[in-house]
Short mmCIF file of C-alpha atoms and ligand atoms in Angstrom, two decimals:
data_model
loop_
_atom_site.label_atom_id
_atom_site.label_comp_id
_atom_site.label_asym_id
_atom_site.label_seq_id
_atom_site.Cartn_x
_atom_site.Cartn_y
_atom_site.Cartn_z
CA MET N 986 58.54 -49.15 91.54
CA ASN N 987 54.83 -48.90 90.94
CA LYS N 988 52.81 -49.57 94.05
CA ILE N 989 49.96 -52.10 94.02
CA PRO N 990 46.65 -50.31 93.81
CA MET N 991 43.69 -51.00 96.04
CA THR N 992 40.00 -50.35 95.45
CA THR N 993 38.12 -51.08 98.68
CA PRO N 994 39.64 -50.04 102.01
CA ILE N 995 40.53 -52.47 104.79
CA VAL N 996 39.25 -51.53 108.30
CA GLU N 997 42.36 -50.82 110.28
CA MET N 998 41.97 -51.22 114.06
CA ASP N 999 45.11 -49.88 115.74
CA GLY N 1000 45.85 -51.04 119.33
CA ASP N 1001 48.14 -50.81 122.32
CA GLU N 1002 51.63 -51.01 123.77
CA MET N 1003 54.32 -53.09 122.00
CA THR N 1004 52.01 -54.29 119.34
CA ARG N 1005 51.11 -50.67 118.43
CA ILE N 1006 54.82 -50.03 117.84
CA LEU N 1007 55.15 -53.20 115.74
CA TRP N 1008 51.98 -52.13 113.85
CA LYS N 1009 53.59 -48.94 112.64
CA MET N 1010 56.78 -50.70 111.79
CA ILE N 1011 55.01 -53.28 109.68
CA LYS N 1012 53.05 -50.65 107.75
CA ASP N 1013 56.09 -48.42 107.20
CA GLU N 1014 58.66 -51.03 106.38
CA LEU N 1015 56.77 -53.92 104.81
CA ILE N 1016 53.54 -52.61 103.29
CA LEU N 1017 53.63 -48.92 102.41
CA PRO N 1018 56.67 -49.19 100.14
CA TYR N 1019 54.83 -51.75 97.94
CA VAL N 1020 51.13 -51.18 98.27
CA ASP N 1021 49.06 -48.00 97.72
CA LEU N 1022 47.40 -48.86 100.95
CA LYS N 1023 43.76 -47.85 101.56
CA THR N 1024 42.46 -48.29 105.03
CA GLU N 1025 39.67 -46.79 107.09
CA TYR N 1026 41.60 -46.08 110.32
CA TYR N 1027 40.13 -46.58 113.83
CA ASP N 1028 42.31 -45.98 116.88
CA LEU N 1029 41.43 -48.70 119.37
CA GLY N 1030 44.33 -47.66 121.62
CA LEU N 1031 43.02 -47.56 125.21
CA GLU N 1032 43.36 -43.81 125.56
CA HIS N 1033 41.22 -43.15 122.48
CA ARG N 1034 38.68 -45.86 123.50
CA ASN N 1035 38.39 -43.97 126.77
CA GLU N 1036 38.02 -40.56 125.08
CA THR N 1037 35.24 -41.80 122.90
CA GLY N 1038 33.39 -43.72 125.67
CA ASP N 1039 34.36 -46.88 123.63
CA GLN N 1040 32.27 -45.67 120.68
CA VAL N 1041 35.39 -46.14 118.40
CA THR N 1042 35.31 -49.94 119.00
CA LYS N 1043 31.66 -50.16 117.99
CA ASP N 1044 32.26 -47.83 114.95
CA SER N 1045 35.19 -50.06 113.83
CA ALA N 1046 32.96 -53.18 114.00
CA GLU N 1047 30.20 -51.40 111.99
CA ALA N 1048 32.78 -50.39 109.42
CA THR N 1049 33.82 -54.05 109.20
CA LEU N 1050 30.25 -54.96 108.35
CA LYS N 1051 30.33 -52.30 105.62
CA TYR N 1052 33.68 -53.16 104.02
CA GLY N 1053 34.02 -56.90 104.83
CA VAL N 1054 37.60 -57.08 105.91
CA ALA N 1055 39.36 -55.80 109.02
CA VAL N 1056 42.88 -56.14 110.55
CA LYS N 1057 43.18 -55.62 114.31
CA CYS N 1058 46.16 -54.88 116.48
CA ALA N 1059 46.25 -56.45 119.99
CA THR N 1060 44.47 -54.22 122.54
CA ILE N 1061 44.48 -53.95 126.30
CA THR N 1062 41.43 -55.40 128.06
CA PRO N 1063 41.20 -53.17 131.08
CA ASN N 1064 41.34 -54.50 134.62
CA ALA N 1065 41.62 -52.55 137.88
CA ALA N 1066 45.33 -51.92 137.39
CA ARG N 1067 44.74 -50.53 133.83
CA VAL N 1068 41.94 -48.26 135.09
CA LYS N 1069 44.50 -46.65 137.34
CA GLU N 1070 47.37 -46.70 134.85
CA TYR N 1071 45.32 -44.96 132.10
CA ASN N 1072 43.05 -42.96 134.45
CA LEU N 1073 40.03 -44.54 132.79
CA SER N 1074 36.47 -43.27 133.32
CA GLU N 1075 35.19 -46.78 133.21
CA MET N 1076 36.54 -50.36 133.05
CA TRP N 1077 35.76 -50.73 129.24
CA LYS N 1078 34.80 -54.17 128.04
CA SER N 1079 37.20 -56.27 126.03
CA PRO N 1080 37.27 -54.85 122.46
CA ASN N 1081 37.21 -58.42 121.04
CA ALA N 1082 34.07 -59.07 123.03
CA THR N 1083 32.43 -55.88 121.75
CA ILE N 1084 33.45 -56.56 118.15
CA ARG N 1085 32.26 -60.18 118.40
CA ALA N 1086 28.98 -59.05 119.77
CA ILE N 1087 28.42 -56.95 116.66
CA LEU N 1088 29.88 -59.27 114.02
CA ASP N 1089 28.87 -62.55 115.74
CA GLY N 1090 30.98 -65.44 114.44
CA THR N 1091 33.73 -67.84 115.29
CA VAL N 1092 37.42 -67.35 115.95
CA PHE N 1093 39.77 -69.68 114.05
CA ARG N 1094 43.32 -69.89 115.44
CA ALA N 1095 46.14 -71.43 113.47
CA PRO N 1096 49.91 -71.75 113.96
CA ILE N 1097 52.42 -70.51 111.36
CA ILE N 1098 54.68 -73.53 110.63
CA VAL N 1099 58.36 -73.01 109.86
CA LYS N 1100 61.25 -75.53 109.52
CA GLY N 1101 63.50 -75.38 112.57
CA ILE N 1102 60.72 -74.62 115.09
CA ASN N 1103 59.40 -78.09 115.69
CA PRO N 1104 56.10 -78.82 117.45
CA CYS N 1105 56.39 -80.82 120.75
CA VAL N 1106 54.18 -83.44 119.11
CA ARG N 1107 56.51 -85.18 116.60
CA ASN N 1108 53.74 -86.11 114.16
CA TRP N 1109 52.41 -82.66 113.68
CA LYS N 1110 53.62 -81.48 110.25
CA LYS N 1111 50.75 -79.12 109.18
CA PRO N 1112 48.79 -76.52 111.17
CA ILE N 1113 45.92 -77.59 113.31
CA THR N 1114 43.26 -74.84 113.23
CA LEU N 1115 41.20 -74.56 116.36
CA ALA N 1116 37.65 -73.24 116.14
CA ARG N 1117 36.12 -72.30 119.47
CA HIS N 1118 32.41 -71.78 119.99
CA ALA N 1119 32.48 -68.47 121.94
CA TYR N 1120 29.11 -68.42 123.56
CA GLY N 1121 27.44 -69.93 126.61
CA ASP N 1122 28.04 -73.19 128.55
CA VAL N 1123 30.06 -72.75 131.66
CA TYR N 1124 31.06 -69.22 130.60
CA LYS N 1125 27.48 -68.05 131.21
CA ASN N 1126 26.71 -70.18 134.20
CA THR N 1127 24.62 -69.80 137.28
CA GLU N 1128 25.81 -71.56 140.45
CA ILE N 1129 24.56 -72.24 143.95
CA LYS N 1130 26.38 -73.58 146.91
CA ILE N 1131 24.09 -76.02 148.61
CA PRO N 1132 24.29 -75.62 152.41
CA GLY N 1133 22.63 -78.89 153.34
CA ALA N 1134 19.97 -81.57 152.71
CA GLY N 1135 17.29 -80.56 150.13
CA LYS N 1136 16.13 -81.11 146.61
CA ALA N 1137 17.65 -79.41 143.54
CA GLU N 1138 15.60 -79.18 140.40
CA LEU N 1139 15.95 -77.66 136.92
CA VAL N 1140 12.80 -75.60 136.11
CA PHE N 1141 11.85 -74.09 132.80
CA THR N 1142 8.88 -71.75 132.70
CA ALA N 1143 7.56 -71.33 129.24
CA ALA N 1144 6.23 -67.94 128.00
CA ASP N 1145 2.67 -69.27 128.64
CA GLY N 1146 3.52 -70.19 132.22
CA THR N 1147 3.89 -73.99 131.70
CA GLU N 1148 6.60 -75.50 133.81
CA THR N 1149 8.94 -78.35 133.00
CA ARG N 1150 10.93 -79.87 135.83
CA GLU N 1151 13.81 -82.29 136.16
CA LEU N 1152 15.31 -83.48 139.36
CA ILE N 1153 19.06 -82.66 139.61
CA HIS N 1154 19.73 -84.28 142.98
CA GLU N 1155 18.30 -85.05 146.37
CA PHE N 1156 20.98 -83.68 148.63
CA LYS N 1157 21.56 -85.49 151.91
CA GLY N 1158 24.19 -82.95 152.86
CA PRO N 1159 26.06 -79.95 151.53
CA GLY N 1160 26.94 -79.69 147.87
CA ILE N 1161 27.12 -77.49 144.74
CA ILE N 1162 24.95 -77.09 141.58
CA GLN N 1163 25.40 -75.27 138.33
CA GLY N 1164 23.05 -74.22 135.49
CA ILE N 1165 24.32 -73.68 131.99
CA HIS N 1166 22.63 -72.95 128.66
CA ASN N 1167 23.15 -72.45 125.00
CA THR N 1168 20.88 -71.34 122.16
CA ILE N 1169 20.06 -73.09 118.87
CA ALA N 1170 20.81 -69.83 117.07
CA SER N 1171 24.33 -69.63 118.40
CA ILE N 1172 25.17 -73.29 117.83
CA THR N 1173 23.80 -73.11 114.29
CA SER N 1174 25.82 -69.98 113.58
CA PHE N 1175 28.97 -71.70 114.92
CA ALA N 1176 28.25 -74.76 112.71
CA TYR N 1177 27.84 -72.56 109.60
CA ALA N 1178 31.03 -70.72 110.28
CA CYS N 1179 32.91 -74.04 110.73
CA PHE N 1180 31.60 -75.54 107.50
CA ASN N 1181 32.21 -72.42 105.46
CA TYR N 1182 35.72 -72.04 106.79
CA ALA N 1183 36.59 -75.66 106.03
CA LEU N 1184 35.39 -75.16 102.45
CA GLU N 1185 37.17 -71.91 102.09
CA THR N 1186 40.49 -73.31 103.35
CA LYS N 1187 39.97 -76.81 101.83
CA GLN N 1188 40.60 -78.62 105.12
CA ASP N 1189 38.71 -81.46 106.86
CA LEU N 1190 36.50 -80.46 109.77
CA TRP N 1191 36.46 -82.31 113.05
CA PHE N 1192 33.81 -81.76 115.70
CA ALA N 1193 33.63 -83.50 119.04
CA THR N 1194 31.42 -83.37 122.17
CA LYS N 1195 30.49 -85.73 124.98
CA ASP N 1196 27.07 -86.72 123.58
CA THR N 1197 27.17 -90.22 125.09
CA ILE N 1198 27.04 -88.69 128.54
CA SER N 1199 25.16 -85.51 127.80
CA LYS N 1200 22.31 -87.03 125.80
CA LYS N 1201 20.33 -83.78 125.33
CA TYR N 1202 22.75 -80.84 125.76
CA ASP N 1203 25.82 -82.15 123.82
CA HIS N 1204 23.68 -84.24 121.57
CA THR N 1205 21.95 -81.13 120.38
CA PHE N 1206 25.36 -79.77 119.22
CA LYS N 1207 26.05 -83.05 117.43
CA ASP N 1208 22.62 -83.10 115.77
CA ILE N 1209 22.81 -79.43 114.58
CA PHE N 1210 26.21 -80.06 112.91
CA GLU N 1211 25.01 -83.38 111.46
CA ASP N 1212 21.69 -81.97 110.05
CA LEU N 1213 23.45 -78.97 108.55
CA TYR N 1214 26.10 -81.14 106.98
CA GLU N 1215 23.53 -83.55 105.44
CA SER N 1216 21.26 -80.82 104.19
CA GLU N 1217 23.69 -78.10 102.99
CA TYR N 1218 27.26 -79.24 102.86
CA LYS N 1219 27.66 -82.87 102.00
CA ASP N 1220 27.87 -82.27 98.18
CA LYS N 1221 30.11 -79.21 98.54
CA PHE N 1222 32.51 -81.17 100.84
CA GLU N 1223 32.63 -84.13 98.43
CA LYS N 1224 33.29 -81.77 95.57
CA ALA N 1225 36.08 -80.04 97.47
CA GLY N 1226 37.58 -83.47 98.44
CA ILE N 1227 37.34 -82.74 102.22
CA LYS N 1228 35.62 -84.62 105.04
CA TYR N 1229 33.44 -83.81 107.98
CA PHE N 1230 34.12 -86.00 110.87
CA TYR N 1231 32.34 -86.26 114.30
CA THR N 1232 33.69 -88.13 117.26
CA LEU N 1233 33.67 -88.08 121.10
CA ILE N 1234 35.85 -85.37 122.63
CA ASP N 1235 38.14 -87.88 124.38
CA ASP N 1236 38.59 -89.74 121.12
CA ALA N 1237 39.33 -86.51 119.31
CA VAL N 1238 42.01 -85.57 121.89
CA ALA N 1239 43.69 -88.99 121.44
CA ARG N 1240 43.54 -88.87 117.68
CA VAL N 1241 44.81 -85.35 117.36
CA MET N 1242 48.14 -86.52 118.87
CA LYS N 1243 48.55 -89.12 116.15
CA GLU N 1244 47.51 -87.12 113.12
CA GLU N 1245 49.82 -84.91 111.08
CA GLY N 1246 47.51 -81.84 111.25
CA GLY N 1247 46.07 -79.93 108.29
CA PHE N 1248 42.46 -79.91 109.59
CA ILE N 1249 40.06 -77.73 111.58
CA TRP N 1250 39.18 -78.90 115.02
CA ALA N 1251 35.84 -77.35 116.14
CA CYS N 1252 35.30 -77.37 119.89
CA LYS N 1253 32.59 -76.35 122.35
CA ASN N 1254 33.41 -73.26 124.42
CA TYR N 1255 35.28 -74.98 127.30
CA ASP N 1256 37.07 -77.55 125.17
CA GLY N 1257 38.12 -74.80 122.77
CA ASP N 1258 39.49 -72.62 125.65
CA VAL N 1259 41.61 -75.49 127.00
CA MET N 1260 42.57 -77.12 123.74
CA SER N 1261 43.68 -73.90 121.99
CA ASP N 1262 46.21 -73.26 124.73
CA MET N 1263 47.43 -76.85 124.48
CA VAL N 1264 47.67 -76.74 120.65
CA SER N 1265 49.32 -73.35 120.55
CA SER N 1266 51.96 -74.07 123.18
CA ALA N 1267 52.64 -77.47 121.61
CA PHE N 1268 53.26 -75.77 118.24
CA GLY N 1269 55.93 -73.62 119.72
CA SER N 1270 55.03 -70.05 120.43
CA LEU N 1271 52.09 -67.71 120.88
CA SER N 1272 54.02 -65.23 118.74
CA MET N 1273 53.49 -67.51 115.76
CA MET N 1274 49.71 -68.00 116.14
CA THR N 1275 47.17 -66.26 113.86
CA SER N 1276 43.57 -65.65 114.51
CA VAL N 1277 40.62 -64.77 112.31
CA LEU N 1278 37.10 -63.96 113.28
CA VAL N 1279 34.75 -65.34 110.59
CA SER N 1280 31.28 -63.85 110.80
CA PRO N 1281 28.10 -65.47 109.47
CA LYS N 1282 27.44 -61.99 108.03
CA GLY N 1283 30.26 -62.71 105.56
CA VAL N 1284 32.96 -60.56 107.06
CA PHE N 1285 36.47 -61.24 108.29
CA GLU N 1286 38.64 -59.79 111.01
CA TYR N 1287 42.30 -60.77 111.23
CA GLU N 1288 44.59 -60.50 114.21
CA ALA N 1289 47.53 -62.03 116.09
CA ALA N 1290 46.49 -64.46 118.95
CA HIS N 1291 48.85 -62.85 121.40
CA GLY N 1292 48.32 -59.74 123.53
CA THR N 1293 50.05 -56.36 123.56
CA ILE N 1294 53.36 -57.82 125.06
CA GLN N 1295 53.26 -55.39 128.00
CA LYS N 1296 56.62 -56.37 129.46
CA HIS N 1297 58.44 -55.64 126.18
CA TYR N 1298 56.66 -52.32 125.90
CA TYR N 1299 57.86 -51.10 129.38
CA ARG N 1300 61.43 -52.03 128.39
CA TYR N 1301 60.95 -50.18 125.10
CA LEU N 1302 59.78 -47.09 126.99
CA GLU N 1303 63.04 -47.32 129.01
CA GLY N 1304 64.96 -47.07 125.71
CA GLU N 1305 65.42 -50.69 124.66
CA GLU N 1306 65.25 -51.45 120.89
CA PRO N 1307 62.11 -53.36 119.83
CA LYS N 1308 62.93 -57.01 120.01
CA SER N 1309 59.49 -58.66 119.86
CA ASN N 1310 58.39 -61.09 117.17
CA PRO N 1311 56.14 -59.33 114.66
CA VAL N 1312 55.16 -62.51 112.66
CA ALA N 1313 51.62 -63.10 113.84
CA THR N 1314 50.84 -59.39 113.32
CA ILE N 1315 52.37 -59.45 109.89
CA PHE N 1316 50.21 -62.49 109.08
CA ALA N 1317 47.15 -60.59 110.31
CA TRP N 1318 47.99 -57.94 107.74
CA THR N 1319 48.70 -60.45 104.94
CA GLY N 1320 45.54 -62.36 105.77
CA ALA N 1321 43.51 -59.13 105.42
CA LEU N 1322 45.30 -58.03 102.23
CA LYS N 1323 44.87 -61.48 100.64
CA LYS N 1324 41.17 -61.54 101.55
CA ARG N 1325 40.65 -58.00 100.23
CA GLY N 1326 42.47 -58.92 97.02
CA GLU N 1327 40.27 -62.03 96.65
CA LEU N 1328 36.97 -60.13 97.23
CA ASP N 1329 38.01 -57.29 94.91
CA GLY N 1330 39.43 -59.50 92.15
CA ASN N 1331 42.74 -57.82 92.82
CA ALA N 1332 45.23 -60.59 92.02
CA ALA N 1333 48.30 -58.41 92.59
CA LEU N 1334 47.24 -57.66 96.14
CA THR N 1335 46.66 -61.25 96.97
CA GLU N 1336 50.01 -62.17 95.39
CA PHE N 1337 51.68 -59.51 97.47
CA GLY N 1338 50.27 -60.99 100.66
CA ASP N 1339 51.50 -64.45 99.65
CA LYS N 1340 54.99 -63.15 98.83
CA LEU N 1341 55.36 -61.31 102.10
CA GLU N 1342 54.32 -64.55 104.02
CA LYS N 1343 56.79 -66.61 102.06
CA ALA N 1344 59.56 -64.03 102.71
CA VAL N 1345 58.86 -64.15 106.44
CA ILE N 1346 59.04 -67.92 106.48
CA LYS N 1347 62.16 -68.03 104.33
CA THR N 1348 63.83 -65.50 106.68
CA ILE N 1349 63.16 -67.64 109.73
CA GLU N 1350 64.15 -70.85 107.96
CA SER N 1351 67.41 -69.22 106.89
CA GLY N 1352 68.15 -68.82 110.62
CA VAL N 1353 67.35 -65.11 111.12
CA MET N 1354 64.76 -64.73 113.90
CA THR N 1355 63.76 -62.86 117.11
CA ALA N 1356 64.81 -64.14 120.53
CA ASP N 1357 61.51 -65.91 121.36
CA LEU N 1358 62.09 -68.24 118.43
CA SER N 1359 65.90 -68.72 118.58
CA ARG N 1360 65.30 -70.02 122.11
CA ILE N 1361 63.29 -72.91 120.82
CA SER N 1362 64.78 -73.27 117.31
CA ASP N 1363 66.92 -76.32 116.35
CA ASN N 1364 68.38 -74.50 113.34
CA PRO N 1365 72.19 -74.71 113.78
CA ASN N 1366 72.68 -71.39 111.88
CA CYS N 1367 70.47 -69.41 114.25
CA LYS N 1368 71.06 -65.69 114.41
CA THR N 1369 69.09 -63.61 116.96
CA VAL N 1370 68.08 -60.23 115.67
CA ASN N 1371 65.93 -57.33 116.84
CA THR N 1372 62.66 -56.42 115.14
CA HIS N 1373 64.20 -53.83 112.81
CA ASP N 1374 66.90 -56.20 111.49
CA PHE N 1375 64.27 -58.91 111.12
CA PHE N 1376 62.31 -56.56 108.89
CA GLU N 1377 65.51 -55.84 106.84
CA ALA N 1378 66.06 -59.55 106.30
CA ILE N 1379 62.43 -60.06 105.22
CA LYS N 1380 62.73 -57.13 102.75
CA SER N 1381 65.85 -58.61 101.13
CA ASN N 1382 64.12 -62.00 100.83
CA MET N 1383 61.13 -60.32 99.29
P1 LIG J 1924 50.98 -61.23 125.83
O1 LIG J 1924 50.97 -59.98 125.16
O2 LIG J 1924 50.38 -62.36 125.05
O3 LIG J 1924 52.52 -61.61 126.20
C1 LIG J 1924 52.83 -62.53 127.21
C2 LIG J 1924 54.30 -63.02 127.06
O4 LIG J 1924 54.35 -63.80 125.84
C3 LIG J 1924 55.20 -61.85 126.75
O5 LIG J 1924 55.67 -61.23 127.97
C4 LIG J 1924 56.31 -62.52 125.97
O6 LIG J 1924 57.11 -63.30 126.78
C5 LIG J 1924 55.51 -63.53 125.13
N1 LIG J 1924 55.12 -63.00 123.80
C6 LIG J 1924 53.83 -62.81 123.41
N2 LIG J 1924 53.78 -62.37 122.13
C7 LIG J 1924 55.12 -62.16 121.75
C8 LIG J 1924 55.69 -61.70 120.59
N3 LIG J 1924 55.06 -61.32 119.53
N4 LIG J 1924 57.12 -61.71 120.54
C9 LIG J 1924 57.82 -62.09 121.58
N5 LIG J 1924 57.28 -62.52 122.76
C10 LIG J 1924 55.90 -62.64 122.80
O7 LIG J 1924 50.28 -61.12 127.17
P2 LIG J 1924 50.35 -60.03 128.34
O8 LIG J 1924 51.57 -59.24 128.15
O9 LIG J 1924 50.13 -60.78 129.57
O10 LIG J 1924 49.08 -59.18 128.10
C11 LIG J 1924 49.22 -57.84 127.71
C12 LIG J 1924 47.82 -57.28 127.37
O11 LIG J 1924 47.33 -57.93 126.23
C13 LIG J 1924 46.77 -57.38 128.41
O12 LIG J 1924 46.33 -56.10 128.77
C14 LIG J 1924 45.59 -58.12 127.72
O13 LIG J 1924 44.44 -57.62 128.06
C15 LIG J 1924 45.99 -58.02 126.29
N6 LIG J 1924 45.56 -59.07 125.44
C16 LIG J 1924 44.94 -58.71 124.21
C17 LIG J 1924 44.62 -59.69 123.30
C18 LIG J 1924 44.01 -59.20 121.99
O14 LIG J 1924 43.84 -58.05 121.73
N7 LIG J 1924 43.61 -60.13 121.16
C19 LIG J 1924 44.85 -61.01 123.51
C20 LIG J 1924 45.42 -61.36 124.83
C21 LIG J 1924 45.80 -60.38 125.68
P3 LIG J 1924 58.55 -62.80 127.45
O15 LIG J 1924 58.19 -61.67 128.32
O16 LIG J 1924 58.99 -64.02 128.13
O17 LIG J 1924 59.41 -62.43 126.30
MG1 LIG J 1925 42.52 -70.42 127.76
#
């Protein structure tokens, strides 16, 4: 069989633990037999990050800016236990944070829907894609515990020394205060990413804040989205037959439960943190959740939403067959291959990505799946298989 040729490489970011094992299996069994794969390889496995003083992570992000499309394996974000386990010279930052700092951009997370794995919310028939603003607010806060009576103020000192003050509270006794911020640049970039992704995926865009209570802070988010929509996107949205819709966050939460899905839900940082966990667990499983970082610089990085599946890896090291669900990682690869195909005008590559996704879905819908899914499936013909046999079934469906 002739392999599908590629012109531009995909930036390949290898990772850690069980997902590193899945990574190699996906390439060897599902991609290399069919595609003349071109990648620029970066080993983001923790050992190599440590050896390179984390330079490899930065290099992989720079390469993504150069080539436009990356696919990333899950990686360990070191904590104290990992520093000891891997004998690290430093507690390296989260690779995702380092990459995001270079690419900027917004992460869009969407579930992979298959018949037989039903969302907890009965009405949900199509994916709900969650877009989380990943900068500022309570994640970059400053807090003070107030010991007793006194006056708390918000003070802004402009570059020329002028002060603006607002009273926060006249304390009669002990209390707490918190200062948060965001920047117009970051909110604008978030809004661009959301509008562009909605157009690209032809889905409605929802955005919600609490602007009735936060008349300056949240209202600024609302205004930025509104102004951008009116000035740059209204016509494009109308032509594409999609809608932009703003509402209060509590209204959005209530409505999401009653809709059938098929839209993008853009959230402020905290709302996105909380709601993405709610949406992904209600859709079934973290192992079926994809994630793509869309940068305002026009580049894309695809990955699975789950981590390195540490517990499975330790069992694998003790000799157990791989049994983890590779679907989200397969879809990270297909997402990258399809995007590469689209950017290069390589229809055969895009078609291959589509076919592989369809074969995966068909396999699960026929009842063949890994244990995490068979636990929650209501398919009466369910057959639990290990990762290798799951790949065999996908190949025969392909
Ligand atoms: P995890 O990898 O998300 O796995 C947590 C649990 O979820 C697993 O033990 C497993 O449950 C289930 N699970 C997740 N993905 C699965 C899959 N594909 N197939 C089957 N089951 C799956 O989280 P973790 O093990 O707590 O985190 C491990 C490492 O991942 C951490 O070092 C963290 O820093 C890193 N992490 C990386 C990323 C990223 O790179 N994007 C994201 C999150 C976490 P059972 O044990 O019940 O089978
Ligand atoms: Mg969370």
